[in-house]
C-alpha positions as a printed Julia matrix, in Angstrom:
343×3 Matrix{Float64}:
  -0.07   0.22   -0.13
   1.16   3.42   -0.85
   0.78   6.76    0.87
   0.53   9.37   -1.96
   0.81  13.3    -1.13
  -2.74  14.61   -2.18
  -2.33  17.45   -4.79
  -4.11  20.78   -4.8
  -5.54  19.97   -8.22
  -7.67  17.37   -6.64
  -9.42  19.64   -4.18
 -12.14  21.97   -5.11
 -10.59  25.05   -6.41
 -13.65  27.53   -5.57
 -13.91  26.08   -2.01
 -10.15  26.65   -1.79
 -10.47  30.02   -3.04
 -13.42  31.02   -0.66
 -11.48  29.85    2.5
  -8.42  31.65    1.47
 -10.35  34.93    0.82
 -11.97  34.58    3.96
  -8.57  33.93    5.73
  -6.99  36.95    3.9
 -10.02  39.0     5.48
  -9.44  38.24    8.78
  -5.89  38.69    8.52
  -6.46  41.95    7.04
  -8.49  43.16    9.93
  -5.4   43.16   12.43
  -3.99  46.48   11.06
  -6.78  48.53   11.79
  -7.44  47.25   15.32
  -3.88  47.07   16.09
  -3.21  50.59   14.85
  -5.76  51.76   17.44
  -3.79  50.27   20.44
  -0.58  51.83   18.8
  -2.28  55.16   18.99
  -2.57  54.82   22.65
   1.04  54.01   23.3
   0.75  50.21   23.22
   4.05  48.6    21.99
   4.1   46.47   18.92
   5.49  43.69   21.09
   2.71  43.73   23.43
   0.2   43.7    20.83
   1.67  40.92   18.88
   2.15  38.55   22.16
  -1.21  38.99   23.55
  -2.77  38.27   20.02
  -0.73  35.28   19.54
  -1.3   33.97   23.27
  -5.04  34.95   22.97
  -5.35  33.15   20.07
  -3.48  29.94   21.49
  -6.07  30.21   24.63
  -8.95  30.4    22.09
  -7.92  27.12   20.36
  -7.07  25.18   23.37
 -10.32  23.37   23.71
 -10.9   22.92   20.18
  -7.23  21.54   19.33
  -7.73  19.12   22.42
 -10.86  17.9    20.68
  -9.64  17.52   17.09
  -6.53  15.62   18.06
  -8.68  12.94   20.1
  -7.36   9.61   18.95
  -4.51  11.23   17.01
  -1.93  12.55   19.78
   0.53  10.32   18.05
   0.6   12.65   14.88
   2.19  15.24   17.49
   5.19  13.47   17.78
   5.46  13.04   14.15
   5.0   16.55   13.18
   7.05  17.79   16.02
   9.61  19.53   13.66
   6.96  20.84   11.28
   4.83  22.4    14.59
   8.39  23.7    16.02
   9.17  25.33   12.72
   5.7   26.72   12.11
   5.46  28.13   15.52
   8.69  29.86   15.44
   9.13  31.1    12.37
   5.48  31.22   10.6
   3.96  32.55   14.02
   6.43  34.29   16.21
   9.22  35.02   13.86
   6.98  36.62   11.03
   5.39  38.71   13.47
   8.44  39.87   15.21
  10.28  40.68   12.11
   7.26  42.48   10.47
   6.71  44.84   13.33
  10.54  45.3    13.65
  10.41  46.43    9.99
   7.85  48.82   10.67
   9.92  50.26   13.44
  12.43  51.27   10.62
  10.15  51.65    7.53
   6.68  52.92    6.79
   3.81  50.4     7.17
   3.37  50.25    3.24
   6.99  49.32    2.57
   7.14  46.89    5.35
   3.84  45.0     4.06
   5.1   44.97    0.37
   8.45  43.59    1.63
   6.75  40.95    3.68
   4.44  39.82    0.85
   7.21  39.26   -1.47
   6.89  35.52    0.05
   5.02  34.51   -3.11
   8.02  35.45   -4.99
  10.55  33.7    -3.16
   8.42  30.86   -3.29
   8.62  30.69   -7.02
  12.34  31.72   -6.93
  13.3   29.15   -4.31
  12.08  26.23   -6.55
  13.64  27.64   -9.56
  17.16  28.17   -7.85
  17.04  25.22   -5.93
  15.56  22.55   -8.12
  16.18  24.28  -11.79
  12.24  24.41  -12.29
  11.87  27.39  -14.09
   8.38  29.18  -13.91
   6.18  29.29  -17.02
   6.17  32.54  -18.85
   2.24  33.02  -17.33
   3.61  32.15  -13.96
   6.35  34.97  -14.32
   3.73  37.17  -15.67
   1.56  36.34  -12.75
   4.31  37.29  -10.33
   5.16  40.56  -12.0
   1.52  41.53  -11.95
   0.95  40.62   -8.45
   3.94  42.77   -7.3
   2.8   45.7    -9.43
  -0.5   45.64   -8.01
   0.95  45.52   -4.4
   3.2   48.42   -5.13
  -0.09  50.31   -6.37
  -2.19  49.02   -3.67
   0.25  50.18   -1.07
   0.88  53.26   -2.69
   4.47  52.98   -1.68
   5.83  55.73   -3.82
   4.46  58.54   -1.8
   6.74  59.22    1.0
   8.29  55.99    1.45
  11.18  55.75    3.77
  13.89  53.03    3.21
  16.23  51.86    5.6
  18.63  48.77    4.87
  18.12  47.54    8.53
  14.17  47.89    8.16
  14.37  46.15    4.79
  16.34  43.28    6.13
  13.69  42.7     9.01
  10.99  43.05    6.26
  12.52  40.24    3.92
  12.73  38.06    7.35
   9.05  38.61    7.79
   8.62  37.36    4.07
  10.77  34.11    5.03
   8.2   33.52    7.77
   5.35  33.87    5.42
   7.09  31.55    3.26
   7.05  28.94    6.03
   3.8   29.32    6.87
   2.25  28.53    3.11
   4.94  25.88    2.78
   4.79  23.98    5.98
   0.91  24.52    6.19
   0.41  22.95    2.49
   1.99  19.79    3.43
  -0.44  17.04    3.93
   1.94  14.14    4.93
   0.77  12.59    8.44
  -1.23  15.84    8.51
  -3.15  17.13   11.81
  -6.36  18.73   11.44
  -6.16  22.38   10.82
  -7.44  23.09   14.03
  -4.96  20.87   15.75
  -2.03  22.08   13.54
  -2.96  25.95   14.22
  -3.44  25.32   18.02
   0.12  23.51   18.52
   1.97  25.89   16.03
   0.36  28.93   18.05
   1.14  27.52   21.37
   4.6   27.33   20.15
   4.46  30.87   19.02
   3.24  32.2    22.17
   5.96  30.46   24.27
   8.59  31.96   21.92
   7.19  35.39   22.06
   6.94  35.31   25.9
  10.63  34.08   26.39
  11.67  37.02   23.87
   9.82  39.35   26.17
  10.98  37.86   29.26
  14.83  38.24   28.13
  14.07  41.79   26.92
  14.13  41.12   22.99
  10.51  42.15   22.83
   9.66  45.4    24.68
   6.18  45.48   26.31
   4.31  48.45   26.77
   0.64  48.47   27.46
  -2.13  50.71   29.23
  -5.86  50.59   29.65
  -6.94  53.64   27.97
  -9.82  53.56   25.58
  -9.17  53.49   21.71
 -11.07  55.16   18.65
 -12.77  52.73   16.55
 -14.65  54.67   13.82
 -15.55  57.37   16.03
 -16.46  54.98   18.86
 -14.44  55.25   22.09
 -14.06  51.53   22.82
 -12.44  49.56   25.97
  -8.85  48.47   25.36
  -9.95  44.8    25.42
 -11.98  45.07   22.21
  -9.2   45.29   19.81
  -7.39  42.62   21.62
 -10.28  40.06   21.55
 -10.56  40.89   17.83
  -6.91  40.37   17.3
  -7.01  37.04   19.14
 -10.25  35.56   18.02
 -10.8   36.95   14.42
  -7.07  37.99   13.17
  -5.59  35.11   15.4
  -7.16  31.78   15.72
  -9.7   32.01   12.95
  -7.33  33.48   10.55
  -4.71  30.91   11.28
  -7.07  27.84   11.2
  -8.5   28.99    7.7
  -5.28  29.86    6.51
  -4.13  26.27    7.02
  -7.13  24.86    5.28
  -6.55  27.22    2.48
  -2.95  26.19    2.02
  -4.01  22.64    1.95
  -6.84  22.99   -0.73
  -4.76  25.37   -2.86
  -1.23  24.33   -2.39
   1.37  26.66   -1.13
   1.92  28.78   -4.36
  -1.39  29.68   -5.33
  -2.27  30.07   -1.48
   0.49  32.6    -1.08
  -0.69  34.47   -4.01
  -4.39  34.77   -2.79
  -3.0   35.87    0.51
  -2.0   38.86   -1.18
  -5.66  40.15   -1.17
  -5.07  40.51    2.69
  -3.49  43.99    1.77
  -7.06  44.81   -0.23
  -9.05  43.86    2.71
  -6.81  45.91    5.13
  -7.47  48.86    2.88
 -11.16  48.19    2.85
 -11.43  47.87    6.79
  -9.57  51.03    6.96
 -12.08  52.6     4.71
 -15.07  51.34    6.78
 -13.63  51.95   10.25
 -11.52  55.29    9.77
 -13.09  56.43    6.47
  -9.98  55.94    4.47
 -11.3   55.72    0.79
  -9.14  53.8    -1.7
  -7.97  55.8    -4.43
  -8.25  55.26   -8.36
  -4.4   54.05   -8.28
  -5.21  51.5    -5.53
  -8.19  49.86   -7.41
  -6.38  49.68  -10.34
  -3.6   47.9    -8.0
  -6.09  45.64   -6.65
  -7.15  44.52  -10.07
  -3.63  43.69  -11.03
  -3.17  41.64   -7.74
  -6.17  39.48   -8.84
  -5.06  39.12  -12.51
  -1.71  37.89  -11.16
  -3.5   35.3    -8.95
  -5.6   34.06  -12.09
  -2.2   33.77  -13.92
  -0.32  31.93  -11.42
  -3.12  29.29  -11.05
  -3.43  29.1   -15.03
   0.41  28.6   -15.3
   0.67  25.79  -12.88
   0.22  22.96  -15.67
  -0.32  19.2   -14.89
   2.01  17.33  -12.78
   3.4   14.25  -14.48
   5.39  11.3   -13.35
   5.68   9.07  -10.53
   4.19  10.13   -7.09
   6.7   11.79   -4.76
   8.37  10.04   -1.72
   6.87  11.57    1.42
  10.21  11.44    3.19
  12.17  13.49    1.13
  11.9   17.42    2.13
  12.74  18.75   -1.2
  10.22  16.92   -2.86
   7.73  17.7    -0.24
   8.74  21.39   -1.21
   8.27  20.66   -4.53
   4.75  19.01   -4.13
   3.41  21.94   -1.88
   4.9   24.62   -4.47
   2.79  22.89   -7.36
   5.73  22.03   -9.22
   6.66  18.83  -11.28
   8.38  16.03   -9.46
  12.03  15.68   -9.68
  12.97  13.0   -12.06
  14.95  10.05  -10.98
  12.94   9.94   -7.47
  12.15   6.31   -6.36
   8.36   5.28   -6.79
   8.12   3.65   -3.6
   6.36   5.3    -0.68
   6.75   4.95    3.13
   3.59   3.28    4.44
   2.46   5.2     7.71
């Protein structure tokens, strides 16, 4: 009996797209609510730590329920869970907020969302799998769309240290999509998200304890669309919606679509962030941003159409590079043995 890695092509694309858009919307809500806390003197470290710790607590009971009878999968997935918690959760969040300390929010977001380009580039450089012209065009359209949506050309401030932090945030996002899309010995999305968030929460708490993550907070009211709300309102939104719900749906979307396509659909988080800013703080999108949004969507479609069909024998589930190829929607590497490990 052979264990074969399920491919994104076998999953309903429309369902995956809807889940990915929902995930992007929940992630996109974090900016507006986080900014309301920053405006009252909260430090980025305090916001992200409460967000991740709160999300981990929200998923505690659902994780225990989802893992009933499957606790042995925690041991098999220990390395993936650790990588996800350290890099995709704690590392990505920490690096992004460090980038914001040196750059404008728009530039920092643009750097972080270079992750889809890094995935395509990694597969090309590491495995010699050159992207198709349509995929390359999709990459170019998506990056151009982000530049227009974020409007980084108006007063953008560049700083080498900030750029490096932004690129590290992009690496964390790459880990998010690649690890989340791997279905070998896969935990349920809720179980994987809960375990990963727990690792991320512990990492952030340790970073704060040793002084790497400044923690400043207060109980001042925040301004949300002219409403003076208690400080805990944005914290709950960040923990439940932009935390627990966002990560669970993000993992589910990556498994339905595959790492490459899910990462490009994730670019729509920026669009949702702009929409939330418009609805909550009355910041309307400019015509240039609307054009950018269309360019992002065109890029997503182009990447999907440029995938092509995977040919050849199934990939061995015990080879890390092969798994990366699988979740990056590329062809299998010629020469691999056809035998599969039975689990």
